[in-house]
CSV table of C-alpha atoms and ligand atoms in Angstrom, one decimal:
chain,number,residue,atom,x,y,z
A,487,UNK,CA,-5.6,6.5,-11.4
A,488,UNK,CA,-6.6,4.6,-8.3
A,489,UNK,CA,-4.4,4.2,-5.2
A,490,UNK,CA,-5.6,1.3,-3.1
A,491,UNK,CA,-4.0,1.3,0.4
A,492,UNK,CA,-4.2,-1.8,2.5
A,493,UNK,CA,-2.9,-2.2,6.0
A,494,UNK,CA,-0.1,-4.6,5.3
A,495,UNK,CA,1.6,-6.8,2.7
A,496,UNK,CA,-0.7,-9.8,3.2
A,497,UNK,CA,-3.9,-7.7,2.7
A,498,UNK,CA,-2.4,-5.9,-0.3
A,499,UNK,CA,-1.5,-9.3,-1.8
A,500,UNK,CA,-5.0,-10.6,-1.2
A,501,UNK,CA,-6.6,-7.5,-2.7
A,502,UNK,CA,-4.5,-7.8,-5.8
A,503,UNK,CA,-5.2,-11.5,-6.2
A,504,UNK,CA,-9.0,-11.0,-5.7
A,505,UNK,CA,-8.9,-8.2,-8.3
A,506,UNK,CA,-7.2,-10.5,-10.8
A,507,UNK,CA,-9.6,-13.4,-10.0
A,508,UNK,CA,-12.6,-11.1,-10.5
A,509,UNK,CA,-11.3,-9.7,-13.8
A,510,UNK,CA,-10.8,-13.2,-15.2
A,511,UNK,CA,-14.1,-14.5,-13.9
A,512,UNK,CA,-15.9,-11.4,-15.2
A,513,UNK,CA,-14.4,-11.8,-18.7
A,514,UNK,CA,-15.7,-15.4,-19.0
A,515,UNK,CA,-12.7,-16.5,-21.1
A,516,UNK,CA,-13.2,-19.4,-23.5
A,517,UNK,CA,-11.5,-21.1,-26.4
A,518,UNK,CA,-12.5,-18.3,-28.6
A,519,UNK,CA,-11.6,-15.5,-26.3
A,520,UNK,CA,-8.7,-15.9,-23.9
A,521,UNK,CA,-7.9,-13.5,-21.1
A,522,UNK,CA,-4.4,-12.1,-21.4
A,523,UNK,CA,-2.5,-11.3,-18.3
A,524,UNK,CA,0.9,-9.6,-17.9
A,525,UNK,CA,2.9,-10.8,-14.9
A,526,UNK,CA,5.8,-9.7,-12.8
A,527,UNK,CA,8.4,-11.5,-10.7
A,528,UNK,CA,10.2,-10.4,-7.6
A,529,UNK,CA,9.4,-10.9,-3.9
A,530,UNK,CA,6.4,-8.5,-4.0
A,531,UNK,CA,4.0,-10.6,-6.1
A,532,UNK,CA,4.7,-13.9,-4.2
A,533,UNK,CA,1.7,-13.3,-1.8
A,534,UNK,CA,-0.6,-12.6,-4.7
A,535,UNK,CA,0.5,-15.8,-6.5
A,536,UNK,CA,-0.1,-17.8,-3.3
A,537,UNK,CA,-3.6,-16.5,-3.1
A,538,UNK,CA,-4.4,-17.1,-6.8
A,539,UNK,CA,-3.2,-20.7,-6.3
A,540,UNK,CA,-5.5,-21.0,-3.3
A,541,UNK,CA,-8.5,-19.7,-5.5
A,542,UNK,CA,-7.6,-22.2,-8.2
A,543,UNK,CA,-7.5,-25.1,-5.7
A,544,UNK,CA,-10.8,-24.0,-4.2
A,545,UNK,CA,-12.3,-24.1,-7.7
A,546,UNK,CA,-13.0,-20.3,-7.8
A,547,UNK,CA,-10.9,-19.8,-10.9
A,548,UNK,CA,-9.4,-21.6,-13.8
A,549,UNK,CA,-6.5,-20.5,-16.0
A,550,UNK,CA,-7.4,-22.8,-18.8
A,551,UNK,CA,-8.3,-19.9,-21.1
A,552,UNK,CA,-5.7,-17.5,-19.8
A,553,UNK,CA,-2.5,-16.5,-21.7
A,554,UNK,CA,0.3,-14.9,-19.7
A,555,UNK,CA,3.2,-12.7,-20.7
A,556,UNK,CA,6.0,-12.1,-18.3
A,557,UNK,CA,7.7,-8.7,-18.0
A,558,UNK,CA,11.3,-9.7,-18.1
A,559,UNK,CA,14.1,-12.3,-17.9
A,560,UNK,CA,17.8,-12.2,-17.3
A,561,UNK,CA,20.2,-12.6,-20.3
A,562,UNK,CA,22.5,-15.6,-20.2
A,563,UNK,CA,21.2,-17.3,-17.0
A,564,UNK,CA,20.3,-20.9,-17.8
A,565,UNK,CA,16.5,-21.4,-17.9
A,566,UNK,CA,16.7,-24.0,-15.1
A,567,UNK,CA,18.9,-21.8,-12.9
A,568,UNK,CA,16.9,-21.3,-9.6
A,569,UNK,CA,16.9,-17.5,-10.0
A,570,UNK,CA,15.8,-17.4,-13.7
A,571,UNK,CA,12.4,-15.9,-14.1
A,572,UNK,CA,11.4,-19.2,-15.8
A,573,UNK,CA,12.1,-21.1,-12.6
A,574,UNK,CA,10.5,-18.4,-10.5
A,575,UNK,CA,7.2,-18.5,-12.5
A,576,UNK,CA,7.0,-22.3,-12.7
A,577,UNK,CA,7.9,-22.9,-9.0
A,578,UNK,CA,5.8,-20.1,-7.6
A,579,UNK,CA,2.8,-20.1,-9.8
A,580,UNK,CA,2.4,-22.0,-13.1
A,581,UNK,CA,3.1,-25.6,-11.8
A,582,UNK,CA,0.3,-25.1,-9.2
A,583,UNK,CA,-2.4,-24.1,-11.6
A,584,UNK,CA,-4.1,-25.4,-14.8
A,585,UNK,CA,-2.5,-23.1,-17.3
A,586,UNK,CA,-1.4,-24.7,-20.6
A,587,UNK,CA,2.4,-24.2,-20.6
A,588,UNK,CA,2.1,-23.2,-24.3
A,589,UNK,CA,0.1,-20.2,-23.1
A,590,UNK,CA,2.7,-19.0,-20.6
A,591,UNK,CA,5.1,-16.7,-22.4
A,592,UNK,CA,8.4,-15.8,-20.9
A,593,UNK,CA,11.2,-14.1,-22.8
A,594,UNK,CA,14.2,-16.4,-23.6
A,595,UNK,CA,17.3,-14.7,-22.3
A,596,UNK,CA,19.4,-17.4,-24.1
A,597,UNK,CA,18.1,-16.8,-27.6
A,598,UNK,CA,20.7,-16.6,-30.3
A,599,UNK,CA,19.2,-13.4,-31.5
A,600,UNK,CA,18.0,-11.4,-28.5
A,601,UNK,CA,16.4,-8.5,-30.3
A,602,UNK,CA,14.5,-11.0,-32.6
A,603,UNK,CA,13.3,-12.7,-29.4
A,604,UNK,CA,12.0,-9.4,-28.2
A,605,UNK,CA,10.3,-8.5,-31.5
A,606,UNK,CA,8.7,-12.0,-31.6
A,607,UNK,CA,7.4,-11.4,-28.0
A,608,UNK,CA,5.7,-8.2,-29.0
A,609,UNK,CA,4.2,-9.9,-32.0
A,610,UNK,CA,2.8,-12.7,-29.7
A,611,UNK,CA,1.2,-10.1,-27.5
A,612,UNK,CA,-0.4,-8.5,-30.6
A,613,UNK,CA,-1.5,-11.9,-31.9
A,614,UNK,CA,-3.1,-12.6,-28.5
A,615,UNK,CA,-5.2,-9.4,-29.0
A,616,UNK,CA,-3.1,-7.3,-26.5
A,617,UNK,CA,-3.0,-7.5,-22.7
A,618,UNK,CA,-6.2,-7.2,-20.7
A,619,UNK,CA,-4.5,-6.7,-17.4
A,620,UNK,CA,-0.8,-6.1,-16.9
A,621,UNK,CA,0.3,-6.6,-13.3
A,622,UNK,CA,3.6,-5.0,-12.5
A,623,UNK,CA,6.1,-4.5,-9.7
A,624,UNK,CA,8.8,-1.8,-9.4
A,625,UNK,CA,12.3,-1.4,-8.0
A,626,UNK,CA,13.1,1.1,-5.3
A,627,UNK,CA,14.4,3.4,-8.0
A,628,UNK,CA,11.0,3.4,-9.7
A,629,UNK,CA,11.8,1.1,-12.6
A,630,UNK,CA,9.0,-1.0,-13.9
A,631,UNK,CA,10.0,-4.4,-15.3
A,632,UNK,CA,13.6,-3.7,-16.1
A,633,UNK,CA,13.0,-0.2,-17.5
A,634,UNK,CA,15.8,1.5,-15.6
A,635,UNK,CA,16.0,5.3,-14.9
A,636,UNK,CA,16.4,7.1,-18.2
A,637,UNK,CA,14.5,4.5,-20.3
A,638,UNK,CA,12.3,5.8,-23.0
A,639,UNK,CA,8.7,6.0,-21.9
A,640,UNK,CA,7.6,4.7,-25.3
A,641,UNK,CA,10.0,1.8,-25.3
A,642,UNK,CA,9.2,-1.6,-26.5
A,643,UNK,CA,10.6,-5.1,-25.6
A,644,UNK,CA,14.3,-5.0,-25.9
A,645,UNK,CA,17.7,-5.8,-24.4
A,646,UNK,CA,18.6,-3.7,-21.4
A,647,UNK,CA,21.7,-3.2,-19.2
A,648,UNK,CA,20.9,-3.2,-15.5
A,649,UNK,CA,21.6,-0.1,-13.4
A,650,UNK,CA,24.0,-0.6,-10.5
A,651,UNK,CA,21.1,0.0,-8.0
A,652,UNK,CA,19.2,-2.9,-9.5
A,653,UNK,CA,22.2,-5.2,-9.4
A,654,UNK,CA,22.6,-4.3,-5.7
A,655,UNK,CA,18.9,-4.8,-5.0
A,656,UNK,CA,18.9,-8.2,-6.8
A,657,UNK,CA,22.1,-9.5,-5.3
A,658,UNK,CA,20.1,-11.0,-2.4
A,659,UNK,CA,18.9,-13.6,-4.8
A,660,UNK,CA,22.4,-14.5,-5.8
A,661,UNK,CA,24.0,-15.1,-2.3
A,662,UNK,CA,24.7,-11.4,-2.0
A,663,UNK,CA,27.5,-11.9,-4.6
A,664,UNK,CA,27.4,-9.0,-7.0
A,665,UNK,CA,29.5,-10.8,-9.5
A,666,UNK,CA,26.8,-13.5,-9.9
A,667,UNK,CA,24.0,-11.1,-10.7
A,668,UNK,CA,23.4,-10.9,-14.5
A,669,UNK,CA,24.0,-7.5,-15.9
A,670,UNK,CA,21.8,-7.7,-19.0
A,671,UNK,CA,18.1,-8.5,-19.3
A,672,UNK,CA,15.3,-8.7,-21.8
A,673,UNK,CA,12.4,-6.6,-20.7
A,674,UNK,CA,9.0,-5.4,-22.0
A,675,UNK,CA,9.1,-1.6,-22.6
A,676,UNK,CA,7.2,1.0,-20.8
A,677,UNK,CA,5.2,1.4,-24.0
A,678,UNK,CA,4.4,-2.3,-24.1
A,679,UNK,CA,2.9,-2.1,-20.6
A,680,UNK,CA,1.1,1.2,-21.5
A,681,UNK,CA,-0.7,-0.6,-24.3
A,682,UNK,CA,-2.5,-2.9,-21.8
A,683,UNK,CA,-6.1,-2.2,-21.3
A,684,UNK,CA,-5.6,-2.1,-17.6
A,685,UNK,CA,-2.5,-1.9,-15.4
A,686,UNK,CA,-2.1,-2.9,-11.7
A,687,UNK,CA,1.2,-2.1,-10.0
A,688,UNK,CA,2.0,-3.6,-6.6
A,689,UNK,CA,4.2,-1.5,-4.3
A,690,UNK,CA,4.8,-2.6,-0.8
A,691,UNK,CA,7.4,-1.8,1.9
A,692,UNK,CA,8.9,1.4,3.3
A,693,UNK,CA,11.9,1.0,0.9
A,694,UNK,CA,9.5,1.7,-2.0
A,695,UNK,CA,7.9,4.7,-0.4
A,696,UNK,CA,10.0,7.3,-2.2
A,697,UNK,CA,9.3,5.5,-5.5
A,698,UNK,CA,5.6,5.6,-4.9
A,699,UNK,CA,5.8,9.3,-4.1
A,700,UNK,CA,7.7,9.9,-7.4
A,701,UNK,CA,5.2,7.6,-9.2
A,702,UNK,CA,2.1,9.6,-8.3
A,703,UNK,CA,2.8,12.9,-6.7
A,704,UNK,CA,5.4,14.3,-9.1
A,705,UNK,CA,5.4,14.7,-12.9
A,706,UNK,CA,5.9,12.1,-15.5
A,707,UNK,CA,9.7,11.6,-15.7
A,708,UNK,CA,11.8,9.0,-17.4
A,709,UNK,CA,14.1,8.8,-14.4
A,710,UNK,CA,11.2,7.2,-12.6
A,711,UNK,CA,9.7,5.1,-15.3
A,712,UNK,CA,6.7,4.0,-13.3
A,713,UNK,CA,5.5,7.6,-13.3
A,714,UNK,CA,4.5,7.0,-17.0
A,715,UNK,CA,1.4,5.3,-15.8
A,716,UNK,CA,-0.1,8.7,-14.7
A,717,UNK,CA,-1.0,8.9,-18.4
A,718,UNK,CA,-2.7,5.5,-18.6
A,719,UNK,CA,-6.5,5.6,-18.4
A,720,UNK,CA,-6.8,2.6,-16.1
A,721,UNK,CA,-4.0,2.2,-13.6
A,722,UNK,CA,-4.4,0.9,-10.1
A,723,UNK,CA,-1.5,1.2,-7.6
A,724,UNK,CA,-2.0,-1.4,-4.8
A,725,UNK,CA,0.2,-0.7,-1.8
A,726,UNK,CA,0.5,-1.2,1.9
A,727,UNK,CA,0.7,1.5,4.6
A,728,UNK,CA,4.5,1.4,4.7
A,729,UNK,CA,4.7,2.3,1.0
A,730,UNK,CA,2.7,5.5,1.6
A,731,UNK,CA,5.1,7.0,4.1
A,732,UNK,CA,6.4,9.7,1.7
A,733,UNK,CA,3.0,10.7,0.4
A,734,UNK,CA,1.2,13.8,1.5
A,735,UNK,CA,-1.4,13.2,4.2
A,736,UNK,CA,-4.0,14.7,1.9
A,737,UNK,CA,-3.3,12.2,-0.9
A,738,UNK,CA,-3.5,9.2,1.5
A,739,UNK,CA,-6.7,10.6,3.1
A,740,UNK,CA,-8.4,11.2,-0.3
A,741,UNK,CA,-7.7,7.7,-1.6
A,742,UNK,CA,-8.7,6.0,1.7
A,743,UNK,CA,-12.0,7.9,1.7
A,744,UNK,CA,-12.4,7.0,-1.9
A,745,UNK,CA,-11.8,3.4,-1.1
A,746,UNK,CA,-14.4,3.3,1.7
A,747,UNK,CA,-17.0,4.9,-0.6
A,748,UNK,CA,-16.1,2.7,-3.5
A,749,UNK,CA,-16.4,-0.4,-1.3
A,750,UNK,CA,-20.1,0.4,-0.8
A,751,UNK,CA,-20.7,1.2,-4.4
A,752,UNK,CA,-18.8,-1.1,-6.7
A,753,UNK,CA,-19.8,-4.7,-7.2
A,754,UNK,CA,-16.2,-5.6,-7.7
A,755,UNK,CA,-15.3,-4.4,-4.3
A,756,UNK,CA,-18.3,-6.1,-2.8
A,757,UNK,CA,-16.9,-9.4,-3.9
A,758,UNK,CA,-13.8,-8.8,-1.8
B,2258,LIG,C1,13.2,-6.7,-10.6
B,2258,LIG,C2,12.2,-7.0,-11.6
B,2258,LIG,C3,11.0,-6.1,-11.5
B,2258,LIG,C4,10.4,-6.2,-10.1
B,2258,LIG,C5,11.5,-5.7,-9.2
B,2258,LIG,C6,11.0,-5.6,-7.8
B,2258,LIG,O1,13.9,-5.5,-10.9
B,2258,LIG,N1,12.7,-6.9,-13.0
B,2258,LIG,O2,10.0,-6.6,-12.5
B,2258,LIG,O3,9.3,-5.5,-10.1
B,2258,LIG,O4,12.6,-6.6,-9.3
B,2258,LIG,O5,11.3,-6.7,-7.0
B,2258,LIG,P1,10.8,-7.0,-5.6
B,2258,LIG,O6,9.4,-7.2,-5.7
B,2258,LIG,O7,11.6,-8.2,-5.1
B,2258,LIG,O8,11.1,-5.7,-4.8
C-alpha cells in the first residue's frame, strides 16, 4: 500500500490526474490494446477530472484507446436527471475529451432486469481484459462505490440499498430534500474493484479522516469496506493533509518520508 499525502485538495487532485495520465501514456494504448480505467463520481474526483481535461486539451493525453467503467449509478433516476451519474460523467468529463461514447460504460439504473444489467457489466469488464487502474472514492462511513457497511468484501456488481448515512451525505445534491435521494443503486462490488490490476482511492477533507484511519490503520473489516484494499497488492491512497487528522503521527511521517525518497527515485514521480 502507498499513502500519498498532499498539502490540499488541489494538489491531491493534480497528483491523481498526473498518475492516471502517466499510466495511460506509459501503457501506449492502441486499437489492439485498450487501457481500461474504473471511475468514480462524487465531489472528490472533480478536481482530478478538470486536470485530465486540461491534459487532453494540451495534447498530453488521448482517451481514444481508453475504455472506462463507472463504479455505480442510482436506480430509477432518469438518465438525463442532472444528478444521475450519467449526467455527472458526461458533464464533468466525457464531453470534454476524445473518448468514444461506446467505450464509456455506466450501469443503467433503469434497466428492466437490474441484476442482468449488473451481470452484463461484469462480463463487459472481463471482455475488456479486466481493469488496469480502478480509481475510487469513499463515503465518510468508509464505503467504496456504494458498498455500504456490512457489504461482502468479495461482492460483485449488484443492486444495493443505501444506508441512511449515505442518503444524508448525498442529500446535498438533491436540494437537501431526503425524500428526493434515491434509496437504491447499482454498484460494482468490492471484489470487482479488488480484481483491478491497480487501485487508486481519493480521500480528501477532515470529514473523511476517520474513514482513512479505519481504511489503513485498523484491520480488514466489512463495516469499513474500503479497508479491503489492505489486501490488494497495488493500492494507492491519495489524500490531503486534512484527511490524515486521525492517523498516527508515525504513519504520516513514514509515508511523507517515503514520498520524498520516492520522488527522487521513481521516474513516475519525476514526471510530476
Ligand atoms: C457516493 C458514491 C461514491 C463516492 C462517494 C463520495 O457515495 N457512490 O462512489 O465515492 O459518494 O462522494 P464525495 O466525493 O462527494 O464525498
